[in-house]
PDB file of C-alpha atoms and ligand atoms in Angstrom:
ATOM      1  CA  MET E   1     -21.189  86.195  57.355  1.00 39.00           C
ATOM      2  CA  PRO E   2     -18.579  88.507  55.845  1.00 43.00           C
ATOM      3  CA  ARG E   3     -19.698  90.852  53.079  1.00 44.00           C
ATOM      4  CA  ASP E   4     -18.016  90.830  49.679  1.00 43.00           C
ATOM      5  CA  THR E   5     -14.404  91.637  50.104  1.00 43.00           C
ATOM      6  CA  CYS E   6     -12.574  92.442  46.907  1.00 44.00           C
ATOM      7  CA  ARG E   7     -10.351  89.389  47.269  1.00 45.00           C
ATOM      8  CA  PRO E   8     -10.119  87.586  43.948  1.00 47.00           C
ATOM      9  CA  ASP E   9     -10.945  83.891  43.681  1.00 44.00           C
ATOM     10  CA  ALA E  10     -11.943  83.829  47.344  1.00 44.00           C
ATOM     11  CA  ARG E  11     -15.520  82.620  46.926  1.00 47.00           C
ATOM     12  CA  PRO E  12     -17.570  80.631  44.510  1.00 65.00           C
ATOM     13  CA  VAL E  13     -20.391  83.227  44.432  1.00 80.00           C
ATOM     14  CA  ALA E  14     -19.881  85.268  41.276  1.00 87.00           C
ATOM     15  CA  CYS E  15     -22.453  87.949  41.956  1.00 92.00           C
ATOM     16  CA  ARG E  16     -25.085  88.903  44.495  1.00 92.00           C
ATOM     17  CA  GLY E  17     -27.310  91.711  45.639  1.00 94.00           C
ATOM     18  CA  PHE E  18     -30.134  92.533  48.023  1.00 94.00           C
ATOM     19  CA  CYS E  19     -33.622  92.325  46.533  1.00 95.00           C
ATOM     20  CA  ARG E  20     -36.169  94.677  48.056  1.00 93.00           C
ATOM     21  CA  ALA E  21     -39.133  92.760  46.617  1.00 94.00           C
ATOM     22  CA  CYS E  22     -38.099  89.513  48.366  1.00 95.00           C
ATOM     23  CA  GLY E  23     -36.375  91.106  51.371  1.00 95.00           C
ATOM     24  CA  ARG E  24     -33.236  88.980  50.930  1.00 95.00           C
ATOM     25  CA  ASP E  25     -30.093  88.469  48.845  1.00 94.00           C
ATOM     26  CA  HIS E  26     -30.115  86.752  45.464  1.00 95.00           C
ATOM     27  CA  GLN E  27     -26.932  85.258  44.105  1.00 94.00           C
ATOM     28  CA  LEU E  28     -25.417  83.432  41.192  1.00 95.00           C
ATOM     29  CA  HIS E  29     -22.490  81.035  41.452  1.00 94.00           C
ATOM     30  CA  GLU E  30     -19.652  80.505  39.056  1.00 94.00           C
ATOM     31  CA  ASN E  31     -20.513  76.888  38.282  1.00 92.00           C
ATOM     32  CA  GLY E  32     -19.283  76.034  34.768  1.00 92.00           C
ATOM     33  CA  ALA E  33     -18.673  79.627  33.672  1.00 96.00           C
ATOM     34  CA  ARG E  34     -15.025  79.690  34.744  1.00 95.00           C
ATOM     35  CA  ARG E  35     -14.139  77.130  32.074  1.00 96.00           C
ATOM     36  CA  HIS E  36     -15.832  79.298  29.432  1.00 97.00           C
ATOM     37  CA  GLY E  37     -13.996  82.308  30.831  1.00 97.00           C
ATOM     38  CA  LEU E  38     -10.693  80.489  30.307  1.00 97.00           C
ATOM     39  CA  GLU E  39     -11.762  79.680  26.742  1.00 97.00           C
ATOM     40  CA  LEU E  40     -12.537  83.343  26.101  1.00 97.00           C
ATOM     41  CA  MET E  41      -9.100  84.293  27.444  1.00 97.00           C
ATOM     42  CA  GLU E  42      -7.565  81.846  24.972  1.00 96.00           C
ATOM     43  CA  LEU E  43      -9.563  83.433  22.131  1.00 95.00           C
ATOM     44  CA  LEU E  44      -8.448  86.935  23.129  1.00 95.00           C
ATOM     45  CA  ARG E  45      -4.870  85.725  23.427  1.00 95.00           C
ATOM     46  CA  THR E  46      -4.771  84.071  20.003  1.00 93.00           C
ATOM     47  CA  ARG E  47      -6.982  86.427  17.968  1.00 92.00           C
ATOM     48  CA  ARG E  48      -5.863  89.636  19.686  1.00 92.00           C
ATOM     49  CA  SER E  49      -9.242  91.109  18.781  1.00 93.00           C
ATOM     50  CA  LEU E  50     -12.843  91.343  19.993  1.00 95.00           C
ATOM     51  CA  ASP E  51     -13.890  90.378  16.497  1.00 91.00           C
ATOM     52  CA  LEU E  52     -14.522  86.724  17.257  1.00 82.00           C
ATOM     53  CA  GLY E  53     -16.521  85.973  14.128  1.00 73.00           C
ATOM     54  CA  ALA E  54     -13.969  86.555  11.400  1.00 56.00           C
ATOM     55  CA  ALA E  55     -10.333  85.645  10.982  1.00 56.00           C
ATOM     56  CA  ALA E  56      -8.178  87.815  13.200  1.00 50.00           C
ATOM     57  CA  THR E  57      -6.505  89.441  10.210  1.00 51.00           C
ATOM     58  CA  ASP E  58      -9.853  90.812   8.931  1.00 55.00           C
ATOM     59  CA  SER E  59     -10.879  92.420  12.209  1.00 58.00           C
ATOM     60  CA  ALA E  60     -11.336  96.141  12.569  1.00 84.00           C
ATOM     61  CA  PRO E  61      -8.308  97.873  14.107  1.00 88.00           C
ATOM     62  CA  ARG E  62     -10.601  99.403  16.724  1.00 92.00           C
ATOM     63  CA  LEU E  63     -11.392  95.927  18.073  1.00 94.00           C
ATOM     64  CA  SER E  64      -7.745  95.010  18.571  1.00 94.00           C
ATOM     65  CA  THR E  65      -6.744  93.991  22.088  1.00 95.00           C
ATOM     66  CA  ASP E  66      -3.631  96.210  21.722  1.00 94.00           C
ATOM     67  CA  TRP E  67      -5.845  98.942  23.156  1.00 94.00           C
ATOM     68  CA  LEU E  68      -5.997  96.989  26.451  1.00 96.00           C
ATOM     69  CA  TYR E  69      -2.239  97.226  26.856  1.00 94.00           C
ATOM     70  CA  GLY E  70      -2.013 100.954  26.162  1.00 88.00           C
ATOM     71  CA  GLU E  71      -4.462 103.726  26.810  1.00 81.00           C
ATOM     72  CA  ALA E  72      -7.197 101.534  28.303  1.00 85.00           C
ATOM     73  CA  ARG E  73      -4.984  99.762  30.848  1.00 86.00           C
ATOM     74  CA  GLY E  74      -7.103  96.613  30.775  1.00 93.00           C
ATOM     75  CA  LYS E  75     -10.765  95.843  31.151  1.00 95.00           C
ATOM     76  CA  MET E  76     -13.150  93.389  32.778  1.00 96.00           C
ATOM     77  CA  PHE E  77     -14.698  90.681  30.604  1.00 98.00           C
ATOM     78  CA  GLY E  78     -17.459  88.281  31.542  1.00 98.00           C
ATOM     79  CA  VAL E  79     -19.175  85.094  30.441  1.00 98.00           C
ATOM     80  CA  LEU E  80     -22.608  83.826  31.385  1.00 98.00           C
ATOM     81  CA  GLU E  81     -23.411  80.173  30.959  1.00 97.00           C
ATOM     82  CA  CYS E  82     -27.118  79.818  30.201  1.00 97.00           C
ATOM     83  CA  LEU E  83     -29.749  77.210  29.560  1.00 96.00           C
ATOM     84  CA  ALA E  84     -31.814  77.839  26.414  1.00 96.00           C
ATOM     85  CA  PRO E  85     -35.522  76.861  26.202  1.00 94.00           C
ATOM     86  CA  ASP E  86     -34.558  73.886  23.960  1.00 96.00           C
ATOM     87  CA  GLY E  87     -32.267  72.526  26.673  1.00 96.00           C
ATOM     88  CA  SER E  88     -29.027  73.527  24.989  1.00 97.00           C
ATOM     89  CA  THR E  89     -26.274  75.547  26.657  1.00 96.00           C
ATOM     90  CA  ARG E  90     -25.616  79.101  25.473  1.00 97.00           C
ATOM     91  CA  ILE E  91     -22.593  81.209  26.359  1.00 97.00           C
ATOM     92  CA  LEU E  92     -23.006  84.986  26.456  1.00 98.00           C
ATOM     93  CA  ARG E  93     -20.001  87.315  26.469  1.00 98.00           C
ATOM     94  CA  ALA E  94     -19.552  90.890  27.641  1.00 98.00           C
ATOM     95  CA  PHE E  95     -16.922  93.581  28.073  1.00 98.00           C
ATOM     96  CA  SER E  96     -17.405  96.247  30.742  1.00 97.00           C
ATOM     97  CA  GLY E  97     -18.340  99.797  29.723  1.00 96.00           C
ATOM     98  CA  GLN E  98     -17.279 100.860  26.229  1.00 96.00           C
ATOM     99  CA  TYR E  99     -14.615  99.206  24.123  1.00 96.00           C
ATOM    100  CA  ASN E 100     -12.403 101.791  22.442  1.00 94.00           C
ATOM    101  CA  GLY E 101     -15.377 104.164  22.168  1.00 92.00           C
ATOM    102  CA  LEU E 102     -17.848 101.455  21.100  1.00 94.00           C
ATOM    103  CA  TRP E 103     -20.921 100.442  23.090  1.00 95.00           C
ATOM    104  CA  GLU E 104     -21.990  97.725  20.681  1.00 95.00           C
ATOM    105  CA  ILE E 105     -19.897  94.992  19.069  1.00 94.00           C
ATOM    106  CA  ASP E 106     -21.339  91.948  17.291  1.00 93.00           C
ATOM    107  CA  GLY E 107     -21.281  88.844  19.445  1.00 94.00           C
ATOM    108  CA  TRP E 108     -21.074  90.777  22.723  1.00 97.00           C
ATOM    109  CA  ALA E 109     -23.854  91.760  25.162  1.00 98.00           C
ATOM    110  CA  PRO E 110     -25.254  95.247  24.409  1.00 97.00           C
ATOM    111  CA  PRO E 111     -25.587  98.042  26.980  1.00 98.00           C
ATOM    112  CA  LEU E 112     -28.773  98.476  29.058  1.00 98.00           C
ATOM    113  CA  PHE E 113     -29.820 101.534  27.030  1.00 97.00           C
ATOM    114  CA  ASP E 114     -30.231 102.648  23.431  1.00 96.00           C
ATOM    115  CA  SER E 115     -26.759 103.889  22.506  1.00 93.00           C
ATOM    116  CA  ARG E 116     -28.155 106.261  19.822  1.00 93.00           C
ATOM    117  CA  GLN E 117     -30.246 108.034  22.479  1.00 94.00           C
ATOM    118  CA  LEU E 118     -27.194 108.292  24.701  1.00 94.00           C
ATOM    119  CA  ALA E 119     -25.134 109.821  21.888  1.00 93.00           C
ATOM    120  CA  ALA E 120     -27.888 112.358  21.130  1.00 92.00           C
ATOM    121  CA  ILE E 121     -28.360 113.694  24.665  1.00 92.00           C
ATOM    122  CA  THR E 122     -24.632 113.645  25.404  1.00 92.00           C
ATOM    123  CA  ALA E 123     -23.702 115.624  22.280  1.00 92.00           C
ATOM    124  CA  ALA E 124     -26.245 118.387  22.987  1.00 86.00           C
ATOM    125  CA  THR E 125     -25.235 118.912  26.612  1.00 90.00           C
ATOM    126  CA  GLU E 126     -21.527 118.613  26.019  1.00 88.00           C
ATOM    127  CA  ALA E 127     -21.674 121.410  23.449  1.00 90.00           C
ATOM    128  CA  GLU E 128     -23.404 123.598  26.040  1.00 91.00           C
ATOM    129  CA  ILE E 129     -20.857 122.700  28.721  1.00 90.00           C
ATOM    130  CA  LYS E 130     -18.066 123.613  26.317  1.00 90.00           C
ATOM    131  CA  GLU E 131     -19.679 127.010  25.592  1.00 92.00           C
ATOM    132  CA  LEU E 132     -19.898 127.723  29.317  1.00 91.00           C
ATOM    133  CA  GLY E 133     -16.232 126.822  29.643  1.00 89.00           C
ATOM    134  CA  ALA E 134     -15.356 129.327  26.917  1.00 91.00           C
ATOM    135  CA  ALA E 135     -17.504 132.034  28.562  1.00 91.00           C
ATOM    136  CA  LEU E 136     -15.794 131.306  31.872  1.00 90.00           C
ATOM    137  CA  ALA E 137     -12.384 131.927  30.318  1.00 88.00           C
ATOM    138  CA  TYR E 138     -13.462 135.510  29.450  1.00 90.00           C
ATOM    139  CA  ALA E 139     -15.560 136.338  32.511  1.00 87.00           C
ATOM    140  CA  GLY E 140     -13.735 138.764  34.768  1.00 86.00           C
ATOM    141  CA  ASP E 141     -16.393 139.439  37.386  1.00 90.00           C
ATOM    142  CA  PRO E 142     -16.230 136.957  40.317  1.00 91.00           C
ATOM    143  CA  GLU E 143     -20.028 136.889  40.595  1.00 92.00           C
ATOM    144  CA  ASP E 144     -20.340 136.023  36.872  1.00 91.00           C
ATOM    145  CA  ARG E 145     -17.739 133.315  37.246  1.00 92.00           C
ATOM    146  CA  ARG E 146     -19.574 131.790  40.195  1.00 93.00           C
ATOM    147  CA  THR E 147     -22.841 131.749  38.222  1.00 94.00           C
ATOM    148  CA  LEU E 148     -21.200 130.163  35.185  1.00 93.00           C
ATOM    149  CA  ARG E 149     -19.514 127.501  37.286  1.00 92.00           C
ATOM    150  CA  ARG E 150     -22.766 126.673  39.073  1.00 94.00           C
ATOM    151  CA  ARG E 151     -24.560 126.417  35.736  1.00 93.00           C
ATOM    152  CA  ARG E 152     -21.877 124.111  34.357  1.00 92.00           C
ATOM    153  CA  ARG E 153     -22.021 121.835  37.435  1.00 92.00           C
ATOM    154  CA  GLN E 154     -25.812 121.733  37.175  1.00 94.00           C
ATOM    155  CA  LEU E 155     -25.633 120.758  33.486  1.00 93.00           C
ATOM    156  CA  SER E 156     -23.229 117.874  34.231  1.00 91.00           C
ATOM    157  CA  GLN E 157     -25.471 116.592  37.023  1.00 90.00           C
ATOM    158  CA  ASP E 158     -28.570 116.852  34.818  1.00 92.00           C
ATOM    159  CA  LEU E 159     -26.780 114.999  32.026  1.00 93.00           C
ATOM    160  CA  MET E 160     -25.796 112.165  34.372  1.00 91.00           C
ATOM    161  CA  ARG E 161     -29.410 111.903  35.573  1.00 91.00           C
ATOM    162  CA  ARG E 162     -30.711 111.815  32.008  1.00 93.00           C
ATOM    163  CA  ILE E 163     -28.144 109.164  31.057  1.00 93.00           C
ATOM    164  CA  HIS E 164     -29.133 107.045  34.063  1.00 93.00           C
ATOM    165  CA  GLY E 165     -32.755 107.534  32.971  1.00 95.00           C
ATOM    166  CA  LEU E 166     -32.081 105.672  29.707  1.00 97.00           C
ATOM    167  CA  TYR E 167     -31.242 102.347  31.390  1.00 97.00           C
ATOM    168  CA  ARG E 168     -33.841  99.561  31.353  1.00 97.00           C
ATOM    169  CA  LEU E 169     -33.205  96.555  33.579  1.00 98.00           C
ATOM    170  CA  THR E 170     -35.098  93.299  33.066  1.00 97.00           C
ATOM    171  CA  ASN E 171     -35.143  90.490  35.637  1.00 97.00           C
ATOM    172  CA  PHE E 172     -36.093  86.804  35.592  1.00 96.00           C
ATOM    173  CA  HIS E 173     -39.708  87.441  36.542  1.00 95.00           C
ATOM    174  CA  GLY E 174     -39.901  89.466  33.325  1.00 94.00           C
ATOM    175  CA  ARG E 175     -40.164  92.731  35.280  1.00 96.00           C
ATOM    176  CA  GLU E 176     -38.585  95.857  33.876  1.00 97.00           C
ATOM    177  CA  ALA E 177     -37.254  98.764  35.950  1.00 96.00           C
ATOM    178  CA  SER E 178     -35.276 101.963  35.575  1.00 95.00           C
ATOM    179  CA  LEU E 179     -31.894 102.247  37.268  1.00 94.00           C
ATOM    180  CA  PHE E 180     -33.514 104.507  39.879  1.00 93.00           C
ATOM    181  CA  ALA E 181     -36.227 101.950  40.695  1.00 93.00           C
ATOM    182  CA  ALA E 182     -33.862  98.969  40.759  1.00 94.00           C
ATOM    183  CA  ALA E 183     -30.957 100.480  42.735  1.00 93.00           C
ATOM    184  CA  THR E 184     -30.908  99.998  46.492  1.00 91.00           C
ATOM    185  CA  ASN E 185     -28.606 102.997  47.018  1.00 83.00           C
ATOM    186  CA  GLY E 186     -31.282 105.614  46.277  1.00 72.00           C
ATOM    187  CA  SER E 187     -30.113 108.776  44.566  1.00 68.00           C
ATOM    188  CA  GLY E 188     -26.436 107.971  45.067  1.00 83.00           C
ATOM    189  CA  ILE E 189     -26.046 105.913  41.885  1.00 90.00           C
ATOM    190  CA  PRO E 190     -22.344 105.962  40.917  1.00 91.00           C
ATOM    191  CA  THR E 191     -21.380 106.763  37.322  1.00 90.00           C
ATOM    192  CA  GLY E 192     -21.011 103.565  35.313  1.00 93.00           C
ATOM    193  CA  THR E 193     -23.636 101.620  37.252  1.00 95.00           C
ATOM    194  CA  GLY E 194     -25.147  99.045  34.883  1.00 97.00           C
ATOM    195  CA  ASP E 195     -22.118  99.065  32.567  1.00 97.00           C
ATOM    196  CA  CYS E 196     -20.261  96.140  34.160  1.00 97.00           C
ATOM    197  CA  CYS E 197     -20.318  92.670  32.605  1.00 98.00           C
ATOM    198  CA  ALA E 198     -22.724  91.080  35.112  1.00 98.00           C
ATOM    199  CA  PRO E 199     -25.667  93.486  34.489  1.00 98.00           C
ATOM    200  CA  LYS E 200     -25.128  93.421  30.706  1.00 98.00           C
ATOM    201  CA  LEU E 201     -25.079  89.611  30.669  1.00 98.00           C
ATOM    202  CA  LEU E 202     -28.045  89.146  33.001  1.00 98.00           C
ATOM    203  CA  ASN E 203     -30.121  91.683  31.077  1.00 98.00           C
ATOM    204  CA  LEU E 204     -29.432  89.962  27.766  1.00 98.00           C
ATOM    205  CA  ALA E 205     -30.248  86.554  29.270  1.00 98.00           C
ATOM    206  CA  ALA E 206     -33.520  87.788  30.809  1.00 97.00           C
ATOM    207  CA  ARG E 207     -34.611  89.374  27.511  1.00 97.00           C
ATOM    208  CA  SER E 208     -33.633  86.281  25.497  1.00 96.00           C
ATOM    209  CA  ASN E 209     -35.500  83.755  27.679  1.00 95.00           C
ATOM    210  CA  LEU E 210     -32.260  82.192  28.846  1.00 97.00           C
ATOM    211  CA  VAL E 211     -31.730  80.805  32.341  1.00 96.00           C
ATOM    212  CA  PRO E 212     -28.332  81.767  33.829  1.00 97.00           C
ATOM    213  CA  LEU E 213     -26.393  78.803  35.230  1.00 95.00           C
ATOM    214  CA  GLY E 214     -23.089  80.434  36.081  1.00 96.00           C
ATOM    215  CA  LEU E 215     -21.159  83.681  35.752  1.00 97.00           C
ATOM    216  CA  ALA E 216     -17.456  84.444  35.644  1.00 97.00           C
ATOM    217  CA  GLU E 217     -15.734  87.815  35.248  1.00 97.00           C
ATOM    218  CA  PHE E 218     -12.032  88.276  34.623  1.00 97.00           C
ATOM    219  CA  PHE E 219      -9.587  91.055  33.906  1.00 96.00           C
ATOM    220  CA  TRP E 220      -7.721  91.233  30.590  1.00 97.00           C
ATOM    221  CA  GLY E 221      -5.006  93.652  29.507  1.00 95.00           C
ATOM    222  CA  ARG E 222      -2.258  95.498  31.291  1.00 92.00           C
ATOM    223  CA  SER E 223      -2.368  94.728  35.032  1.00 86.00           C
ATOM    224  CA  ASN E 224      -2.413  97.781  37.264  1.00 81.00           C
ATOM    225  CA  ARG E 225       0.553  98.681  39.430  1.00 80.00           C
ATOM    226  CA  SER E 226      -1.252  98.297  42.755  1.00 82.00           C
ATOM    227  CA  GLY E 227      -2.059  94.687  41.882  1.00 78.00           C
ATOM    228  CA  THR E 228      -5.818  95.005  42.439  1.00 83.00           C
ATOM    229  CA  ARG E 229      -6.383  94.002  38.798  1.00 88.00           C
ATOM    230  CA  GLU E 230      -4.280  91.240  37.299  1.00 92.00           C
ATOM    231  CA  GLU E 231      -4.547  89.862  33.774  1.00 95.00           C
ATOM    232  CA  GLY E 232      -6.216  86.465  33.615  1.00 95.00           C
ATOM    233  CA  ARG E 233      -7.581  86.609  37.139  1.00 95.00           C
ATOM    234  CA  PHE E 234     -11.253  86.088  38.048  1.00 95.00           C
ATOM    235  CA  TYR E 235     -13.051  88.596  40.279  1.00 94.00           C
ATOM    236  CA  PRO E 236     -16.532  88.643  41.850  1.00 93.00           C
ATOM    237  CA  SER E 237     -18.906  91.354  40.636  1.00 94.00           C
ATOM    238  CA  CYS E 238     -18.117  94.744  42.129  1.00 92.00           C
ATOM    239  CA  ALA E 239     -19.562  96.035  45.379  1.00 89.00           C
ATOM    240  CA  GLU E 240     -19.356  99.725  44.379  1.00 90.00           C
ATOM    241  CA  LYS E 241     -21.740  99.653  41.423  1.00 94.00           C
ATOM    242  CA  CYS E 242     -23.213  96.201  40.830  1.00 95.00           C
ATOM    243  CA  ALA E 243     -24.325  95.142  44.313  1.00 93.00           C
ATOM    244  CA  ALA E 244     -27.001  97.872  44.324  1.00 94.00           C
ATOM    245  CA  ILE E 245     -28.756  96.618  41.180  1.00 96.00           C
ATOM    246  CA  LEU E 246     -28.023  92.869  41.094  1.00 97.00           C
ATOM    247  CA  GLY E 247     -30.662  92.091  43.731  1.00 96.00           C
ATOM    248  CA  PHE E 248     -33.333  93.291  41.322  1.00 97.00           C
ATOM    249  CA  MET E 249     -31.667  91.760  38.270  1.00 97.00           C
ATOM    250  CA  LEU E 250     -31.188  88.307  39.822  1.00 97.00           C
ATOM    251  CA  CYS E 251     -34.754  88.154  41.126  1.00 97.00           C
ATOM    252  CA  GLY E 252     -36.377  84.979  39.789  1.00 94.00           C
ATOM    253  CA  VAL E 253     -33.110  83.359  38.744  1.00 90.00           C
ATOM    254  CA  GLU E 254     -32.873  80.872  41.619  1.00 78.00           C
ATOM    255  CA  GLY E 255     -36.281  79.357  41.059  1.00 63.00           C
ATOM    256  CA  SER E 256     -35.709  78.882  37.350  1.00 59.00           C
ATOM    257  CA  HIS E 257     -33.131  76.086  37.557  1.00 51.00           C
ATOM    258  CA  ALA E 258     -31.843  73.400  39.895  1.00 43.00           C
ATOM    259  CA  GLY E 259     -30.077  75.911  42.146  1.00 43.00           C
ATOM    260  CA  PRO E 260     -26.480  76.579  43.073  1.00 43.00           C
ATOM    261  CA  ALA E 261     -25.130  73.108  42.464  1.00 40.00           C
ATOM    262  CA  ALA E 262     -21.366  72.953  42.064  1.00 35.00           C
TER     263      ALA E 262
HETATM  264 ZN1   ZN K   1     -19.736  96.050  38.662  1.00 93.36          ZN
HETATM  265 ZN1   ZN K   2     -36.276  89.019  44.568  1.00 93.36          ZN
END
């Protein structure tokens, strides 16, 4: 069976990953989520804002979708169709990474960490990295320069490790794990792992007692020149970052509903 290619719309499986606990892949299909994805596109098109609660004219300028056509060059969005304990359907929404510098926006899935903790550790280390940069500009001795550069590289690596250490992943057996424990790619966790729509949506569902029925992720904003990301197009979850953690995150999801019916 071929592995995930990055071809859009090529398969009905929206996301998948290898689960070490079960020794096999877990997956989630699109099912009804595509329709809700199209509805979200329509909302973004008409409101031109991520503020979906108020009238578009009242929304904060920072939430405007104009950002997606300039500096940001587009972004992935996702919807998760879920079954609530009372039998009703719930739709969760997410944007990948940060939106215009914001990790948290009302009505959208939060990140997998406490964003205040992230801000605190980032600010402290970044100030130190900046100081080293200034010292480097004045250091004449090659040996001093080498030491300063090594120290700066070490600080960046430590910061990335501490940031990754803040993530808490919950799956559908109610188990919680760090990024390091959940990832199947060992110490080689790429930057941004856990920030895509699929992990944000699944984590929120697992913590809210919701059973995922279907997932759909699409790109919105300025399409890139190479054509790998096109506005309004659906894409399966990424192989670079998500595949390594989705096995853990999807564990327990298949047994909790009728299965991958179309
Ligand atoms: Zn991803
Ligand atoms: Zn499993």
